[in-house]
XYZ file of C-alpha atoms in Angstrom:
128
model
C 110.204 95.804 123.496
C 108.224 98.242 121.400
C 104.960 97.321 119.728
C 105.045 96.669 115.982
C 104.824 99.805 113.796
C 104.848 102.312 116.684
C 107.221 105.294 116.774
C 109.331 103.450 119.375
C 109.502 100.434 117.053
C 110.714 102.561 114.143
C 113.328 104.126 116.433
C 114.524 100.646 117.449
C 114.642 99.568 113.784
C 116.734 102.656 112.927
C 119.181 101.844 115.744
C 119.480 98.174 114.757
C 119.935 99.115 111.093
C 122.738 101.550 111.960
C 124.421 98.892 114.118
C 124.167 96.330 111.303
C 126.272 98.443 108.937
C 126.673 97.205 105.372
C 123.939 94.688 104.545
C 125.914 93.241 101.608
C 122.792 93.135 99.445
C 122.517 91.748 95.934
C 121.970 94.582 93.400
C 118.296 93.688 92.936
C 117.632 94.425 96.616
C 120.165 97.225 97.053
C 118.485 99.278 94.314
C 114.919 98.441 95.302
C 112.540 100.958 96.894
C 108.964 99.951 97.721
C 106.395 101.900 99.703
C 104.181 100.039 102.146
C 100.867 101.232 103.534
C 99.645 99.134 106.441
C 95.999 99.444 107.394
C 94.820 98.712 110.921
C 92.041 99.762 113.287
C 93.718 103.108 114.072
C 94.372 104.109 110.459
C 97.291 103.690 108.093
C 100.995 103.416 108.827
C 103.322 104.413 105.993
C 106.774 102.939 105.635
C 109.212 101.881 102.955
C 111.724 99.192 102.182
C 114.708 100.907 100.626
C 118.272 99.716 100.352
C 117.260 96.565 102.199
C 116.152 98.487 105.291
C 112.760 99.387 106.739
C 112.204 103.125 107.113
C 109.329 105.146 108.521
C 107.453 107.149 105.890
C 107.121 106.775 102.148
C 110.145 106.886 99.856
C 110.122 109.363 96.963
C 112.252 106.808 95.046
C 109.614 104.056 95.133
C 107.736 103.183 91.956
C 105.527 100.626 93.718
C 103.216 100.815 96.721
C 101.902 97.745 98.521
C 98.802 97.952 100.708
C 98.369 95.246 103.352
C 97.639 94.535 107.001
C 100.247 94.357 109.758
C 100.226 90.567 110.078
C 100.975 90.183 106.365
C 103.771 92.761 106.557
C 105.353 90.922 109.462
C 105.245 87.525 107.723
C 106.473 88.745 104.355
C 109.084 91.361 105.205
C 110.382 90.363 108.633
C 110.056 86.581 108.460
C 110.774 86.339 104.695
C 107.825 83.954 104.289
C 107.426 83.910 100.509
C 104.625 81.324 100.662
C 102.641 83.748 102.848
C 103.436 86.526 100.381
C 102.088 84.565 97.432
C 98.981 83.499 99.344
C 98.326 87.072 100.524
C 98.710 88.393 96.985
C 96.423 85.748 95.494
C 93.721 86.343 98.128
C 93.846 90.138 97.818
C 95.506 90.793 101.193
C 98.285 92.563 99.305
C 97.196 95.195 96.821
C 99.730 96.623 94.390
C 99.863 100.108 92.928
C 102.515 101.027 90.388
C 105.331 99.039 88.814
C 104.754 95.279 89.213
C 108.285 94.504 87.985
C 109.554 95.764 91.358
C 107.746 92.843 92.970
C 109.363 90.382 90.606
C 112.771 91.654 91.721
C 111.726 91.255 95.335
C 110.445 87.730 94.719
C 113.585 86.439 93.014
C 116.307 88.251 94.973
C 117.727 86.436 97.961
C 118.397 88.494 101.092
C 121.977 88.565 102.320
C 122.886 86.929 105.619
C 123.455 90.419 107.068
C 119.916 91.453 106.086
C 118.459 88.228 107.509
C 120.364 88.842 110.757
C 119.088 92.433 110.925
C 115.470 91.416 110.393
C 115.855 88.608 112.960
C 117.008 91.212 115.503
C 114.094 93.447 114.556
C 111.697 90.533 115.172
C 113.366 89.775 118.507
C 112.787 93.408 119.526
C 109.137 93.543 118.466
C 105.974 92.794 120.383
C 102.646 92.141 118.687
């Protein structure tokens, strides 16, 4: 299993996303693009959440960028832990640049079962 946020991990995510096919997303998630910058001891990792899928690199379509650490990213975007998201935002572990309304869409939209299944497989194929 590849380590979280490594090139091998992104390759695994791409493969799992392709295998998942249509994620049957609600419009709020299907049309959402958010950039994520994850800071760690080796520097920053840039990725995006676009069309319900995690992609390596920043999206030119994103109007919002979130800055956070890897643990927060894992809890919020892979485990769908909205309580952790709110706590991280309130304590400054998530910093927002750009259009805050994008976050409101993310907070209220419910992931489809296909997206939940995809992210569960991503978690199962991820080491710390």
